[in-house]
């Protein structure tokens, strides 16, 4: 980067509360994983990264604190590939440091991209990651990049703030205050004493899971959410079931409603609520409740209410004029209330496709997001559906209960964690 290319960016409207919400194991970092069929060559991976970075100048930034808001400031930093040696989802942003907000690592057959959520959501980051993987495999096989499909969007389109583009001040907003006032059930357990995230990677046949969803006359996202809810409820005491509902937040990719080439955050949220007292030992009633709530909230006009709520906060003149020194405590309280209103989150990435010339070199993809409570991210590639669980507590019984549910439904399960590894059938 030269001086003439120096730029700074406002945080997008979903990112403005993120810097103040980093605490403990919730580093607000997510990880994308590509598992190859051969060991990674780090020198070639570095070349691939060097070739990819110039196509995404928006990612070559550091987070800085201004008078009124944080902002992203472009920096002349070289992204270096490293062997994976840190705790997964380790902190990327440290106040006062002018460092990149992403890292690329490898271990044996795996290539990882970890990114601070201020920069992008999973969909946006995957545009960068996919380009990196394609470039790496082209170099490995000596193929010309010109023979492969490439990104055609401009630098400006990639760095566009889609929230700002599509925000309509007169549009209705979701009742954010009502959401933050909800007190949801939280999975019981002690936080990890070392503030370490516990990851669990569960792999099943994508075809088998789709067939299972069809057997229940529903869609994959509905069935996953219902199975998560059932796994949580099974771990609740009778007393717990009487006190608070299970509330699952589900991020929704707004790119399916509003066309944009942006790699930045651009998502809405829906919330699925379930009264645990209703549970009768069968999953079918849960599926029907989840299905109804998905149908009621996944309309364009309803999903966009969340977008307008994000935008309204950033556009509020009273909030704008308050120095960030005084804003941060309020934003931190808002983030804490939001966490209190949610049991956990389930995010389903779109089905991943890769160019045929390199597709056979890839075994599967996976994704993980840090969380105080728990976060499940699903990535599907060919016949590998991977559930990426993250929990900030040492007790992972809910995740194991989810595995048992998959097996109970006749699915063969492969399980791995950052604590131990094992396979099951």
CSV table of C-alpha atoms in Angstrom, one decimal:
chain,number,residue,atom,x,y,z
A,1,UNK,CA,0.0,0.0,0.0
A,2,UNK,CA,1.3,3.5,-0.8
A,3,UNK,CA,0.4,6.8,0.7
A,4,UNK,CA,-2.0,7.6,-2.1
A,5,UNK,CA,-4.0,4.5,-1.3
A,6,UNK,CA,-4.5,5.2,2.4
A,7,UNK,CA,-8.1,5.0,3.4
A,8,UNK,CA,-10.3,4.8,6.5
A,9,UNK,CA,-13.7,3.3,6.9
A,10,UNK,CA,-16.6,3.8,9.4
A,11,UNK,CA,-17.6,0.6,11.1
A,12,UNK,CA,-20.7,-0.9,9.5
A,13,UNK,CA,-23.8,-0.7,11.6
A,14,UNK,CA,-23.6,-4.3,12.9
A,15,UNK,CA,-20.0,-3.8,14.0
A,16,UNK,CA,-20.2,-0.7,16.1
A,17,UNK,CA,-20.9,-2.5,19.4
A,18,UNK,CA,-18.4,-5.3,18.8
A,19,UNK,CA,-15.2,-3.6,20.1
A,20,UNK,CA,-16.7,-3.0,23.5
A,21,UNK,CA,-18.2,-6.4,23.8
A,22,UNK,CA,-15.0,-8.4,23.7
A,23,UNK,CA,-14.6,-10.2,27.0
A,24,UNK,CA,-13.2,-13.5,28.3
A,25,UNK,CA,-13.4,-16.3,25.7
A,26,UNK,CA,-15.8,-14.2,23.6
A,27,UNK,CA,-13.1,-12.7,21.5
A,28,UNK,CA,-15.6,-12.0,18.7
A,29,UNK,CA,-13.4,-13.9,16.4
A,30,UNK,CA,-14.6,-16.5,14.0
A,31,UNK,CA,-12.7,-19.3,12.2
A,32,UNK,CA,-13.2,-20.7,8.7
A,33,UNK,CA,-11.5,-24.1,8.0
A,34,UNK,CA,-10.6,-25.9,4.8
A,35,UNK,CA,-9.5,-29.5,5.3
A,36,UNK,CA,-7.5,-30.6,2.3
A,37,UNK,CA,-6.6,-34.2,1.3
A,38,UNK,CA,-2.9,-33.5,1.3
A,39,UNK,CA,-0.6,-31.7,3.8
A,40,UNK,CA,-0.4,-27.9,3.3
A,41,UNK,CA,2.8,-26.4,1.8
A,42,UNK,CA,3.3,-23.2,3.9
A,43,UNK,CA,5.6,-21.5,1.3
A,44,UNK,CA,2.9,-21.9,-1.5
A,45,UNK,CA,0.2,-20.9,1.0
A,46,UNK,CA,2.2,-17.7,1.6
A,47,UNK,CA,2.4,-17.0,-2.1
A,48,UNK,CA,-1.3,-17.6,-2.5
A,49,UNK,CA,-2.0,-15.2,0.4
A,50,UNK,CA,0.3,-12.5,-1.1
A,51,UNK,CA,-1.6,-12.9,-4.4
A,52,UNK,CA,-5.0,-12.7,-2.7
A,53,UNK,CA,-4.5,-9.8,-0.3
A,54,UNK,CA,-4.3,-7.0,-3.0
A,55,UNK,CA,-7.8,-8.0,-4.3
A,56,UNK,CA,-9.2,-7.2,-0.8
A,57,UNK,CA,-7.7,-3.9,0.4
A,58,UNK,CA,-10.6,-3.4,2.8
A,59,UNK,CA,-9.1,-6.2,5.0
A,60,UNK,CA,-5.7,-4.5,5.3
A,61,UNK,CA,-6.8,-2.3,8.2
A,62,UNK,CA,-6.4,-1.8,11.9
A,63,UNK,CA,-9.1,-0.8,14.4
A,64,UNK,CA,-8.6,2.7,15.9
A,65,UNK,CA,-10.6,4.7,18.4
A,66,UNK,CA,-11.8,8.1,17.3
A,67,UNK,CA,-13.5,10.9,19.3
A,68,UNK,CA,-17.0,9.6,18.7
A,69,UNK,CA,-16.7,6.1,17.1
A,70,UNK,CA,-14.2,3.4,16.4
A,71,UNK,CA,-13.0,3.3,12.8
A,72,UNK,CA,-10.9,1.1,10.4
A,73,UNK,CA,-7.6,2.6,9.2
A,74,UNK,CA,-5.7,1.1,6.4
A,75,UNK,CA,-2.2,0.0,7.3
A,76,UNK,CA,0.9,-1.2,5.4
A,77,UNK,CA,1.2,-4.6,7.1
A,78,UNK,CA,2.3,-7.9,5.5
A,79,UNK,CA,0.0,-10.8,6.3
A,80,UNK,CA,2.2,-13.8,7.2
A,81,UNK,CA,1.1,-17.4,7.2
A,82,UNK,CA,1.9,-19.2,10.5
A,83,UNK,CA,1.6,-22.7,11.7
A,84,UNK,CA,-1.4,-23.0,14.0
A,85,UNK,CA,-0.2,-22.8,17.6
A,86,UNK,CA,-2.6,-20.5,19.4
A,87,UNK,CA,-5.8,-21.5,21.2
A,88,UNK,CA,-8.6,-21.5,18.5
A,89,UNK,CA,-10.4,-18.1,18.3
A,90,UNK,CA,-7.6,-16.3,20.2
A,91,UNK,CA,-8.0,-12.6,20.5
A,92,UNK,CA,-7.1,-10.6,17.4
A,93,UNK,CA,-7.8,-7.0,18.5
A,94,UNK,CA,-5.9,-5.4,21.3
A,95,UNK,CA,-6.5,-1.7,22.1
A,96,UNK,CA,-3.7,0.6,20.8
A,97,UNK,CA,-2.1,-2.0,18.5
A,98,UNK,CA,-2.1,-1.2,14.8
A,99,UNK,CA,-2.3,-4.8,13.6
A,100,UNK,CA,-4.3,-6.8,11.1
A,101,UNK,CA,-7.7,-8.1,12.2
A,102,UNK,CA,-7.3,-11.5,10.6
A,103,UNK,CA,-4.8,-14.3,10.6
A,104,UNK,CA,-4.1,-17.2,8.2
A,105,UNK,CA,-2.7,-20.4,9.8
A,106,UNK,CA,-2.2,-24.0,8.8
A,107,UNK,CA,-1.8,-27.4,10.6
A,108,UNK,CA,-1.2,-30.6,8.7
A,109,UNK,CA,-4.0,-30.7,6.1
A,110,UNK,CA,-5.9,-27.7,7.4
A,111,UNK,CA,-5.9,-24.1,6.3
A,112,UNK,CA,-7.6,-21.6,8.8
A,113,UNK,CA,-8.8,-18.1,8.4
A,114,UNK,CA,-9.6,-16.3,11.7
A,115,UNK,CA,-11.1,-12.9,11.6
A,116,UNK,CA,-12.4,-10.3,14.0
A,117,UNK,CA,-16.1,-9.8,13.5
A,118,UNK,CA,-15.7,-6.1,13.1
A,119,UNK,CA,-14.4,-6.7,9.6
A,120,UNK,CA,-16.9,-9.0,8.2
A,121,UNK,CA,-19.5,-11.7,8.7
A,122,UNK,CA,-18.9,-15.4,7.8
A,123,UNK,CA,-20.3,-15.0,4.2
A,124,UNK,CA,-18.1,-12.0,3.5
A,125,UNK,CA,-15.0,-13.6,4.9
A,126,UNK,CA,-15.6,-16.7,2.9
A,127,UNK,CA,-15.4,-14.7,-0.3
A,128,UNK,CA,-11.8,-13.9,0.7
A,129,UNK,CA,-11.1,-17.5,2.0
A,130,UNK,CA,-12.5,-19.1,-1.1
A,131,UNK,CA,-10.3,-17.0,-3.3
A,132,UNK,CA,-7.3,-17.9,-1.1
A,133,UNK,CA,-8.0,-21.6,-1.3
A,134,UNK,CA,-8.5,-21.6,-5.1
A,135,UNK,CA,-5.3,-19.6,-5.6
A,136,UNK,CA,-3.4,-22.0,-3.3
A,137,UNK,CA,-4.6,-25.1,-5.2
A,138,UNK,CA,-3.9,-23.5,-8.5
A,139,UNK,CA,-0.3,-22.9,-7.5
A,140,UNK,CA,0.1,-26.4,-6.1
A,141,UNK,CA,-1.1,-27.9,-9.4
A,142,UNK,CA,0.7,-25.4,-11.6
A,143,UNK,CA,-2.6,-24.2,-13.1
A,144,UNK,CA,-3.0,-20.7,-14.5
A,145,UNK,CA,-5.4,-18.6,-12.4
A,146,UNK,CA,-6.9,-17.2,-15.6
A,147,UNK,CA,-8.4,-20.6,-16.3
A,148,UNK,CA,-10.3,-20.6,-13.0
A,149,UNK,CA,-13.3,-18.6,-12.0
A,150,UNK,CA,-12.4,-15.3,-10.3
A,151,UNK,CA,-14.1,-12.6,-8.3
A,152,UNK,CA,-15.3,-9.9,-10.6
A,153,UNK,CA,-16.4,-7.3,-8.1
A,154,UNK,CA,-14.4,-4.1,-7.7
A,155,UNK,CA,-12.5,-3.0,-4.6
A,156,UNK,CA,-15.2,-0.4,-4.0
A,157,UNK,CA,-18.0,-2.9,-4.2
A,158,UNK,CA,-16.2,-5.2,-1.8
A,159,UNK,CA,-15.8,-2.5,0.8
A,160,UNK,CA,-19.3,-1.1,0.4
A,161,UNK,CA,-21.4,-0.7,3.6
A,162,UNK,CA,-24.5,-2.4,2.5
A,163,UNK,CA,-26.4,-1.5,5.7
A,164,UNK,CA,-25.9,2.2,4.8
A,165,UNK,CA,-27.0,1.6,1.2
A,166,UNK,CA,-30.3,-0.2,2.0
A,167,UNK,CA,-31.3,1.6,5.2
A,168,UNK,CA,-34.6,3.4,5.0
A,169,UNK,CA,-35.2,5.8,7.9
A,170,UNK,CA,-38.9,5.5,7.6
A,171,UNK,CA,-38.9,1.7,7.6
A,172,UNK,CA,-40.1,-0.1,10.7
A,173,UNK,CA,-37.5,-1.4,13.1
A,174,UNK,CA,-37.5,-4.6,15.2
A,175,UNK,CA,-38.4,-4.2,18.8
A,176,UNK,CA,-34.8,-4.4,20.0
A,177,UNK,CA,-35.6,-3.2,23.5
A,178,UNK,CA,-38.2,-6.0,23.9
A,179,UNK,CA,-35.6,-8.6,22.7
A,180,UNK,CA,-32.9,-7.3,25.2
A,181,UNK,CA,-35.4,-7.4,28.1
A,182,UNK,CA,-36.1,-11.1,27.5
A,183,UNK,CA,-34.3,-13.3,30.1
A,184,UNK,CA,-33.4,-16.5,28.3
A,185,UNK,CA,-32.3,-19.8,29.8
A,186,UNK,CA,-28.5,-20.2,29.8
A,187,UNK,CA,-26.7,-23.5,29.7
A,188,UNK,CA,-25.4,-24.2,33.2
A,189,UNK,CA,-21.7,-24.7,33.9
A,190,UNK,CA,-18.5,-23.0,35.0
A,191,UNK,CA,-16.7,-20.8,32.5
A,192,UNK,CA,-13.4,-22.2,31.4
A,193,UNK,CA,-10.8,-21.1,34.0
A,194,UNK,CA,-8.3,-20.2,31.3
A,195,UNK,CA,-11.0,-18.3,29.3
A,196,UNK,CA,-10.5,-20.8,26.5
A,197,UNK,CA,-13.1,-21.7,23.9
A,198,UNK,CA,-14.1,-25.4,23.6
A,199,UNK,CA,-14.7,-26.4,20.0
A,200,UNK,CA,-16.4,-29.5,18.8
A,201,UNK,CA,-16.5,-30.5,15.1
A,202,UNK,CA,-19.3,-33.0,14.2
A,203,UNK,CA,-19.4,-34.4,10.7
A,204,UNK,CA,-22.3,-36.3,9.1
A,205,UNK,CA,-23.5,-37.1,5.6
A,206,UNK,CA,-25.2,-34.0,4.1
A,207,UNK,CA,-27.4,-36.2,2.0
A,208,UNK,CA,-28.5,-38.3,5.0
A,209,UNK,CA,-29.3,-35.2,6.9
A,210,UNK,CA,-31.3,-33.7,4.1
A,211,UNK,CA,-33.2,-36.9,3.8
A,212,UNK,CA,-33.9,-36.8,7.5
A,213,UNK,CA,-35.3,-33.3,7.2
A,214,UNK,CA,-37.5,-34.4,4.4
A,215,UNK,CA,-38.7,-37.3,6.5
A,216,UNK,CA,-39.9,-34.8,9.1
A,217,UNK,CA,-41.4,-32.7,6.2
A,218,UNK,CA,-39.2,-29.7,7.0
A,219,UNK,CA,-36.1,-27.9,5.9
A,220,UNK,CA,-32.5,-28.4,7.1
A,221,UNK,CA,-32.3,-25.2,9.1
A,222,UNK,CA,-35.5,-25.9,10.9
A,223,UNK,CA,-34.5,-29.4,11.8
A,224,UNK,CA,-31.1,-28.3,13.1
A,225,UNK,CA,-32.6,-25.6,15.3
A,226,UNK,CA,-35.2,-28.0,16.6
A,227,UNK,CA,-32.5,-30.6,17.4
A,228,UNK,CA,-30.4,-28.0,19.2
A,229,UNK,CA,-33.4,-26.9,21.3
A,230,UNK,CA,-34.2,-30.5,22.2
A,231,UNK,CA,-30.6,-31.1,23.2
A,232,UNK,CA,-30.7,-28.0,25.5
A,233,UNK,CA,-34.1,-29.0,27.0
A,234,UNK,CA,-32.9,-32.5,27.9
A,235,UNK,CA,-30.2,-31.0,30.1
A,236,UNK,CA,-32.6,-28.7,32.0
A,237,UNK,CA,-34.0,-29.5,35.4
A,238,UNK,CA,-37.7,-29.3,36.0
A,239,UNK,CA,-37.1,-26.0,37.9
A,240,UNK,CA,-35.1,-24.5,35.0
A,241,UNK,CA,-37.9,-25.4,32.6
A,242,UNK,CA,-40.4,-23.3,34.7
A,243,UNK,CA,-38.2,-20.2,34.8
A,244,UNK,CA,-37.0,-19.1,31.4
A,245,UNK,CA,-37.6,-19.9,27.7
A,246,UNK,CA,-34.9,-21.3,25.4
A,247,UNK,CA,-34.1,-18.5,22.9
A,248,UNK,CA,-32.0,-19.3,19.8
A,249,UNK,CA,-30.8,-16.4,17.6
A,250,UNK,CA,-30.4,-17.2,13.9
A,251,UNK,CA,-28.4,-14.9,11.7
A,252,UNK,CA,-29.8,-14.4,8.2
A,253,UNK,CA,-27.7,-13.4,5.3
A,254,UNK,CA,-29.3,-10.2,3.9
A,255,UNK,CA,-27.5,-10.7,0.6
A,256,UNK,CA,-30.3,-13.1,-0.4
A,257,UNK,CA,-32.7,-10.2,-0.1
A,258,UNK,CA,-30.6,-7.2,-1.2
A,259,UNK,CA,-28.0,-7.5,-4.0
A,260,UNK,CA,-24.5,-6.4,-2.9
A,261,UNK,CA,-20.9,-7.5,-3.5
A,262,UNK,CA,-19.8,-6.3,0.0
A,263,UNK,CA,-17.6,-8.5,2.1
A,264,UNK,CA,-18.5,-6.6,5.2
A,265,UNK,CA,-21.1,-7.5,7.8
A,266,UNK,CA,-24.6,-7.7,6.2
A,267,UNK,CA,-27.0,-9.9,8.2
A,268,UNK,CA,-30.2,-9.8,10.1
A,269,UNK,CA,-31.4,-11.8,13.1
A,270,UNK,CA,-34.4,-13.8,13.9
A,271,UNK,CA,-35.2,-15.3,17.3
A,272,UNK,CA,-36.8,-18.7,17.9
A,273,UNK,CA,-38.4,-19.1,21.4
A,274,UNK,CA,-39.4,-22.3,23.0
A,275,UNK,CA,-41.1,-23.0,26.3
A,276,UNK,CA,-39.3,-25.9,27.7
A,277,UNK,CA,-42.4,-27.0,29.8
A,278,UNK,CA,-44.0,-28.0,26.5
A,279,UNK,CA,-41.4,-30.7,25.9
A,280,UNK,CA,-43.1,-34.2,25.9
A,281,UNK,CA,-40.1,-36.3,24.9
A,282,UNK,CA,-40.8,-36.0,21.1
A,283,UNK,CA,-39.1,-33.7,18.6
A,284,UNK,CA,-42.0,-33.3,16.2
A,285,UNK,CA,-43.8,-30.6,18.2
A,286,UNK,CA,-40.5,-28.6,18.5
A,287,UNK,CA,-40.1,-28.9,14.7
A,288,UNK,CA,-43.6,-27.5,14.1
A,289,UNK,CA,-43.0,-24.5,16.4
A,290,UNK,CA,-39.6,-23.7,14.9
A,291,UNK,CA,-41.1,-24.1,11.4
A,292,UNK,CA,-43.9,-21.6,12.2
A,293,UNK,CA,-41.5,-19.1,13.7
A,294,UNK,CA,-39.1,-19.3,10.7
A,295,UNK,CA,-42.0,-18.8,8.3
A,296,UNK,CA,-43.3,-15.8,10.3
A,297,UNK,CA,-39.9,-14.0,10.5
A,298,UNK,CA,-38.1,-14.9,7.3
A,299,UNK,CA,-40.0,-12.4,5.1
A,300,UNK,CA,-37.9,-9.7,3.5
A,301,UNK,CA,-39.8,-6.9,5.3
A,302,UNK,CA,-39.4,-8.6,8.7
A,303,UNK,CA,-35.7,-9.6,8.4
A,304,UNK,CA,-34.8,-6.1,7.3
A,305,UNK,CA,-36.2,-4.7,10.5
A,306,UNK,CA,-33.1,-5.9,12.2
A,307,UNK,CA,-31.0,-4.1,9.6
A,308,UNK,CA,-32.9,-0.9,10.3
A,309,UNK,CA,-32.4,-1.3,14.0
A,310,UNK,CA,-28.6,-1.6,13.6
A,311,UNK,CA,-28.7,1.4,11.3
A,312,UNK,CA,-30.9,3.5,13.6
A,313,UNK,CA,-28.4,3.2,16.4
A,314,UNK,CA,-25.5,4.5,14.3
A,315,UNK,CA,-27.7,7.2,12.7
A,316,UNK,CA,-29.1,8.5,16.0
A,317,UNK,CA,-27.9,12.1,16.3
A,318,UNK,CA,-28.0,12.0,20.1
A,319,UNK,CA,-25.8,8.9,20.1
A,320,UNK,CA,-23.5,10.4,17.4
A,321,UNK,CA,-22.7,13.5,19.4
A,322,UNK,CA,-21.7,11.6,22.6
A,323,UNK,CA,-17.9,11.0,22.8
A,324,UNK,CA,-16.9,7.3,22.7
A,325,UNK,CA,-15.5,7.5,26.2
A,326,UNK,CA,-19.1,7.9,27.5
A,327,UNK,CA,-20.7,5.7,24.8
A,328,UNK,CA,-18.7,2.6,25.5
A,329,UNK,CA,-20.3,1.8,28.9
A,330,UNK,CA,-23.7,2.1,27.4
A,331,UNK,CA,-22.8,-0.1,24.4
A,332,UNK,CA,-21.3,-2.6,26.8
A,333,UNK,CA,-24.5,-2.8,28.8
A,334,UNK,CA,-26.5,-3.2,25.6
A,335,UNK,CA,-24.3,-6.1,24.5
A,336,UNK,CA,-24.7,-7.8,27.9
A,337,UNK,CA,-28.5,-7.5,27.8
A,338,UNK,CA,-28.4,-8.9,24.3
A,339,UNK,CA,-26.4,-11.9,25.6
A,340,UNK,CA,-28.8,-12.3,28.5
A,341,UNK,CA,-31.8,-12.6,26.1
A,342,UNK,CA,-30.3,-15.5,24.0
A,343,UNK,CA,-29.5,-19.1,25.0
A,344,UNK,CA,-27.3,-19.6,22.0
A,345,UNK,CA,-27.0,-19.1,18.3
A,346,UNK,CA,-27.3,-21.3,15.2
A,347,UNK,CA,-25.8,-20.0,11.9
A,348,UNK,CA,-26.1,-22.0,8.7
A,349,UNK,CA,-23.6,-21.0,5.9
A,350,UNK,CA,-24.8,-21.4,2.4
A,351,UNK,CA,-23.9,-24.7,0.7
A,352,UNK,CA,-20.2,-24.3,-0.4
A,353,UNK,CA,-19.2,-24.9,-4.0
A,354,UNK,CA,-15.7,-24.8,-5.5
A,355,UNK,CA,-14.4,-24.9,-9.1
A,356,UNK,CA,-14.4,-28.4,-10.4
A,357,UNK,CA,-10.6,-28.3,-11.2
A,358,UNK,CA,-9.8,-28.1,-7.5
A,359,UNK,CA,-12.9,-29.5,-5.8
A,360,UNK,CA,-11.5,-33.1,-5.4
A,361,UNK,CA,-8.5,-31.7,-3.4
A,362,UNK,CA,-10.8,-30.6,-0.6
A,363,UNK,CA,-12.3,-33.0,2.0
A,364,UNK,CA,-14.6,-30.5,3.9
A,365,UNK,CA,-15.1,-27.0,5.3
A,366,UNK,CA,-15.9,-26.0,8.8
A,367,UNK,CA,-16.7,-22.8,10.7
A,368,UNK,CA,-16.6,-21.7,14.3
A,369,UNK,CA,-17.6,-18.5,16.1
A,370,UNK,CA,-16.6,-17.5,19.7
A,371,UNK,CA,-19.3,-17.2,22.2
A,372,UNK,CA,-20.0,-16.7,25.9
A,373,UNK,CA,-23.0,-19.1,25.7
A,374,UNK,CA,-22.7,-21.4,22.7
A,375,UNK,CA,-22.6,-20.9,19.0
A,376,UNK,CA,-23.2,-23.5,16.3
A,377,UNK,CA,-22.1,-22.8,12.7
A,378,UNK,CA,-22.9,-25.3,9.9
A,379,UNK,CA,-20.8,-25.7,6.8
A,380,UNK,CA,-21.8,-28.1,4.0
A,381,UNK,CA,-19.5,-29.2,1.2
A,382,UNK,CA,-20.4,-32.0,-1.2
A,383,UNK,CA,-21.6,-34.8,1.2
A,384,UNK,CA,-19.9,-33.4,4.3
A,385,UNK,CA,-22.1,-31.5,6.7
A,386,UNK,CA,-20.0,-30.1,9.5
A,387,UNK,CA,-21.5,-28.8,12.7
A,388,UNK,CA,-19.0,-26.4,14.4
A,389,UNK,CA,-19.9,-26.0,18.1
A,390,UNK,CA,-18.2,-23.4,20.3
A,391,UNK,CA,-18.8,-23.1,24.0
A,392,UNK,CA,-17.0,-21.0,26.7
A,393,UNK,CA,-17.7,-23.6,29.4
A,394,UNK,CA,-15.8,-26.8,30.2
A,395,UNK,CA,-19.1,-28.7,30.3
A,396,UNK,CA,-20.0,-29.8,26.8
A,397,UNK,CA,-22.9,-32.1,27.6
A,398,UNK,CA,-25.3,-30.3,25.4
A,399,UNK,CA,-23.0,-30.8,22.4
A,400,UNK,CA,-22.7,-34.5,23.2
A,401,UNK,CA,-26.5,-34.7,23.5
A,402,UNK,CA,-26.7,-33.3,20.0
A,403,UNK,CA,-24.4,-36.1,18.8
A,404,UNK,CA,-26.5,-38.7,20.5
A,405,UNK,CA,-29.6,-37.2,18.7
A,406,UNK,CA,-27.8,-37.5,15.3
A,407,UNK,CA,-26.9,-41.1,16.0
A,408,UNK,CA,-30.4,-41.9,17.3
A,409,UNK,CA,-31.7,-40.8,13.9
A,410,UNK,CA,-29.4,-43.3,12.2
A,411,UNK,CA,-26.7,-40.9,11.1
A,412,UNK,CA,-23.0,-41.9,11.2
A,413,UNK,CA,-21.1,-39.3,13.2
A,414,UNK,CA,-17.4,-38.3,13.2
A,415,UNK,CA,-16.4,-36.2,16.2
A,416,UNK,CA,-13.3,-34.1,16.9
A,417,UNK,CA,-12.6,-31.4,19.5
A,418,UNK,CA,-9.7,-29.3,20.6
A,419,UNK,CA,-9.7,-31.3,23.8
A,420,UNK,CA,-9.6,-34.7,22.3
A,421,UNK,CA,-10.3,-36.5,19.1
A,422,UNK,CA,-12.4,-39.6,18.4
A,423,UNK,CA,-14.5,-41.0,15.7
A,424,UNK,CA,-17.8,-42.8,16.0
A,425,UNK,CA,-20.1,-44.6,13.7
